PDB file of C-alpha atoms in Angstrom:
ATOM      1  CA  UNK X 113       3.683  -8.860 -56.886  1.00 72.00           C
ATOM      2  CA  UNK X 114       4.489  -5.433 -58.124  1.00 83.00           C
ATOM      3  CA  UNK X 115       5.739  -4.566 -61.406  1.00 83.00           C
ATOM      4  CA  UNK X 116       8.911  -3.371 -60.162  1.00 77.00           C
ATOM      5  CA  UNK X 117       9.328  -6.709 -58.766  1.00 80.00           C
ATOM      6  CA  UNK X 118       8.145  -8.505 -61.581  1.00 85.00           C
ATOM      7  CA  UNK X 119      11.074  -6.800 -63.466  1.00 86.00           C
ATOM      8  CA  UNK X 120      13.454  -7.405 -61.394  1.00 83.00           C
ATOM      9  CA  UNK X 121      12.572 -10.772 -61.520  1.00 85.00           C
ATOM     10  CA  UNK X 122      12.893 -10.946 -65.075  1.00 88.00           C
ATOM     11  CA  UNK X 123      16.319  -9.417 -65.069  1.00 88.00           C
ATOM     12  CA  UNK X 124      17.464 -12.356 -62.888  1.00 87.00           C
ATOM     13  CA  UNK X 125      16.258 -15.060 -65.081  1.00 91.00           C
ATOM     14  CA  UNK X 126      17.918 -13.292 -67.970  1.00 93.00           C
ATOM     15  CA  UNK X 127      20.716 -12.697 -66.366  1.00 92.00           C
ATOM     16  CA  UNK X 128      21.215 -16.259 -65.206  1.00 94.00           C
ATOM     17  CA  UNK X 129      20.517 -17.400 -68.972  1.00 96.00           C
ATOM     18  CA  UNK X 130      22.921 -15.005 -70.377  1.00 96.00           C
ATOM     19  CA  UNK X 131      25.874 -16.604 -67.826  1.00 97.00           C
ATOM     20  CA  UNK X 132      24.549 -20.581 -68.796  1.00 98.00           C
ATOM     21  CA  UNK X 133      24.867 -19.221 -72.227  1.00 98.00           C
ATOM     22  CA  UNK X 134      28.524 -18.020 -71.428  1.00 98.00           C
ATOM     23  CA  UNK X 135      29.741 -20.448 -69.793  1.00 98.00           C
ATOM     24  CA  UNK X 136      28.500 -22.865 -73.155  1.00 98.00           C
ATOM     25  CA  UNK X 137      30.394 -20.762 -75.758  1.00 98.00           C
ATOM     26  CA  UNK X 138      33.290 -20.637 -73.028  1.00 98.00           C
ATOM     27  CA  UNK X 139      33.144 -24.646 -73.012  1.00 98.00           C
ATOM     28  CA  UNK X 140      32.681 -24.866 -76.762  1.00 98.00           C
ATOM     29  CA  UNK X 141      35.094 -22.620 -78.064  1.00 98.00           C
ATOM     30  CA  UNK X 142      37.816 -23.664 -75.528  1.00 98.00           C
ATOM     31  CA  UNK X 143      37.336 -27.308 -76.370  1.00 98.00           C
ATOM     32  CA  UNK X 144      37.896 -26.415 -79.868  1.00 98.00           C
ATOM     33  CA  UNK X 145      41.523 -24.939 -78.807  1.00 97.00           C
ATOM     34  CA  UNK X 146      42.096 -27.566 -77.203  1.00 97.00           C
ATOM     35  CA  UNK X 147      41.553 -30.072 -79.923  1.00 96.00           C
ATOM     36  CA  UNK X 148      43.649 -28.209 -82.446  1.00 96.00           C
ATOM     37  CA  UNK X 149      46.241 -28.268 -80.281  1.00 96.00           C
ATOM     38  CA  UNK X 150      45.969 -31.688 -79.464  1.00 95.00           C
ATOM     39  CA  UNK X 151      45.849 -32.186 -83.251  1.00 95.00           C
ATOM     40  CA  UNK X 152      48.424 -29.842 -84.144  1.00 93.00           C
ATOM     41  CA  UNK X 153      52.032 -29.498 -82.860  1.00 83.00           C
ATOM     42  CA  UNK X 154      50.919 -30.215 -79.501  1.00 85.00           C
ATOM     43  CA  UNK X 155      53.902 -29.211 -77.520  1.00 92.00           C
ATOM     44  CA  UNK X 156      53.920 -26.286 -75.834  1.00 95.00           C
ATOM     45  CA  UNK X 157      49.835 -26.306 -73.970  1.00 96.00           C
ATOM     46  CA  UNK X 158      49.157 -22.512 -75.308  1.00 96.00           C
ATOM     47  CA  UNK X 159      45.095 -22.960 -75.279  1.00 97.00           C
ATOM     48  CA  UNK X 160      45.986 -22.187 -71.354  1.00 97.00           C
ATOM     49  CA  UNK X 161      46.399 -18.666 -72.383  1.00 97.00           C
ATOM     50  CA  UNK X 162      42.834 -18.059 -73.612  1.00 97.00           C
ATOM     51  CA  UNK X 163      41.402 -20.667 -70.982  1.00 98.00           C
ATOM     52  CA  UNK X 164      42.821 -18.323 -67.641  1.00 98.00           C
ATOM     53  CA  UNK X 165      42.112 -14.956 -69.480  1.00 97.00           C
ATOM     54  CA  UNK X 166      38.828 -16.043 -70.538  1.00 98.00           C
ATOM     55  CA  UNK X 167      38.010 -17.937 -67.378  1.00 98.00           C
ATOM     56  CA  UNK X 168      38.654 -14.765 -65.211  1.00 98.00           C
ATOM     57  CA  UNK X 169      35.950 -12.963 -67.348  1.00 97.00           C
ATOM     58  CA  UNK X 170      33.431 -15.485 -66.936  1.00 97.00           C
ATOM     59  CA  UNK X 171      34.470 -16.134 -62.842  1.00 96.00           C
ATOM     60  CA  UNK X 172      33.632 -12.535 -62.928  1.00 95.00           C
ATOM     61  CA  UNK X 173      30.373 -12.744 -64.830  1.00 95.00           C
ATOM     62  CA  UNK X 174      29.188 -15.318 -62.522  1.00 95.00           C
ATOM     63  CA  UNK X 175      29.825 -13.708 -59.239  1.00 94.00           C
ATOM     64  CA  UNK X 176      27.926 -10.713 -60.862  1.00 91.00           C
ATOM     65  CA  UNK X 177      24.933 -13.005 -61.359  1.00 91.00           C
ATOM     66  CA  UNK X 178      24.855 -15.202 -58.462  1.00 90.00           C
ATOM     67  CA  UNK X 179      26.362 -13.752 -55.971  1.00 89.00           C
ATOM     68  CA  UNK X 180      27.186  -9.789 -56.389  1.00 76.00           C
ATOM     69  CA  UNK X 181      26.052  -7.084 -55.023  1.00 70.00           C
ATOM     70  CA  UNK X 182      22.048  -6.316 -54.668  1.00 71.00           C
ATOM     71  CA  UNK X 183      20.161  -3.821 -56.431  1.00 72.00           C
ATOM     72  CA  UNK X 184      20.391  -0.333 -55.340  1.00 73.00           C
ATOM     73  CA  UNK X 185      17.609   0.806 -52.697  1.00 77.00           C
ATOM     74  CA  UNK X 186      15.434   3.374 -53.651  1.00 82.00           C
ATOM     75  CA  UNK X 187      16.598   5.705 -51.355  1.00 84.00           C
ATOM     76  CA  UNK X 188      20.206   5.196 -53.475  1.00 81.00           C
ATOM     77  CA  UNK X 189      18.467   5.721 -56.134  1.00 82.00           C
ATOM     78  CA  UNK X 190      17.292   9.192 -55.382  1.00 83.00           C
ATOM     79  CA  UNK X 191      20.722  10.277 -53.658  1.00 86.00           C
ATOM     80  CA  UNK X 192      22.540   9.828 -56.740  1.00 84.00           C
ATOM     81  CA  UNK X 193      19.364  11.289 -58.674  1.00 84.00           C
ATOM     82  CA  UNK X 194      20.173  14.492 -56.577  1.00 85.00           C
ATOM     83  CA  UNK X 195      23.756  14.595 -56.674  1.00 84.00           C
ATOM     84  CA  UNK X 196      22.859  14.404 -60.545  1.00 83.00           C
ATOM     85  CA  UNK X 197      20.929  17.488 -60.272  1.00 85.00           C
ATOM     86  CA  UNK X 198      23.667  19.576 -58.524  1.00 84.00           C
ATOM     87  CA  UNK X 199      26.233  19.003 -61.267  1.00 73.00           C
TER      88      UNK X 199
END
């Protein structure tokens, strides 16, 4: 193993730990809502609000982690290295 690919192998795990760490507060926090509402008024369900706008975020924040895109190649790397240079 290299120790470019020992990197990038660390910036996976933390990666995935950051979203599982996300998707906790996410569950936390929106549970909370929930509960005041339940306990309050009740009535009109606005925690939905905060659950859909929130929810998009983290949808988004786990496709990045588990399923976007894969890390530039290094010949990627040094096109936009020289189109750097020329500007």
């Amino acid at each position: 193993m290299t120790d470019a690919e020992r990197r990038e192998a660390i910036e996976r795990i933390r990666a995935r730990r950051g979203f599982w760490v996300h998707l906790t507060v996410y569950l936390v926090v929106n549970a909370g809502l929930v509960l005041i509402w339940y306990l309050g008024s009740g009535g009109y369900f606005w925690p939905v609000w905060p659950l859909l706008g929130w929810g998009i975020g983290l949808a988004a924040h786990g496709f990045g982690v588990f399923v976007g895109v894969s890390p530039p190649s290094e010949e990627r790397i040094q096109r936009e290295i020289d189109r750097g240079r020329r500007s």
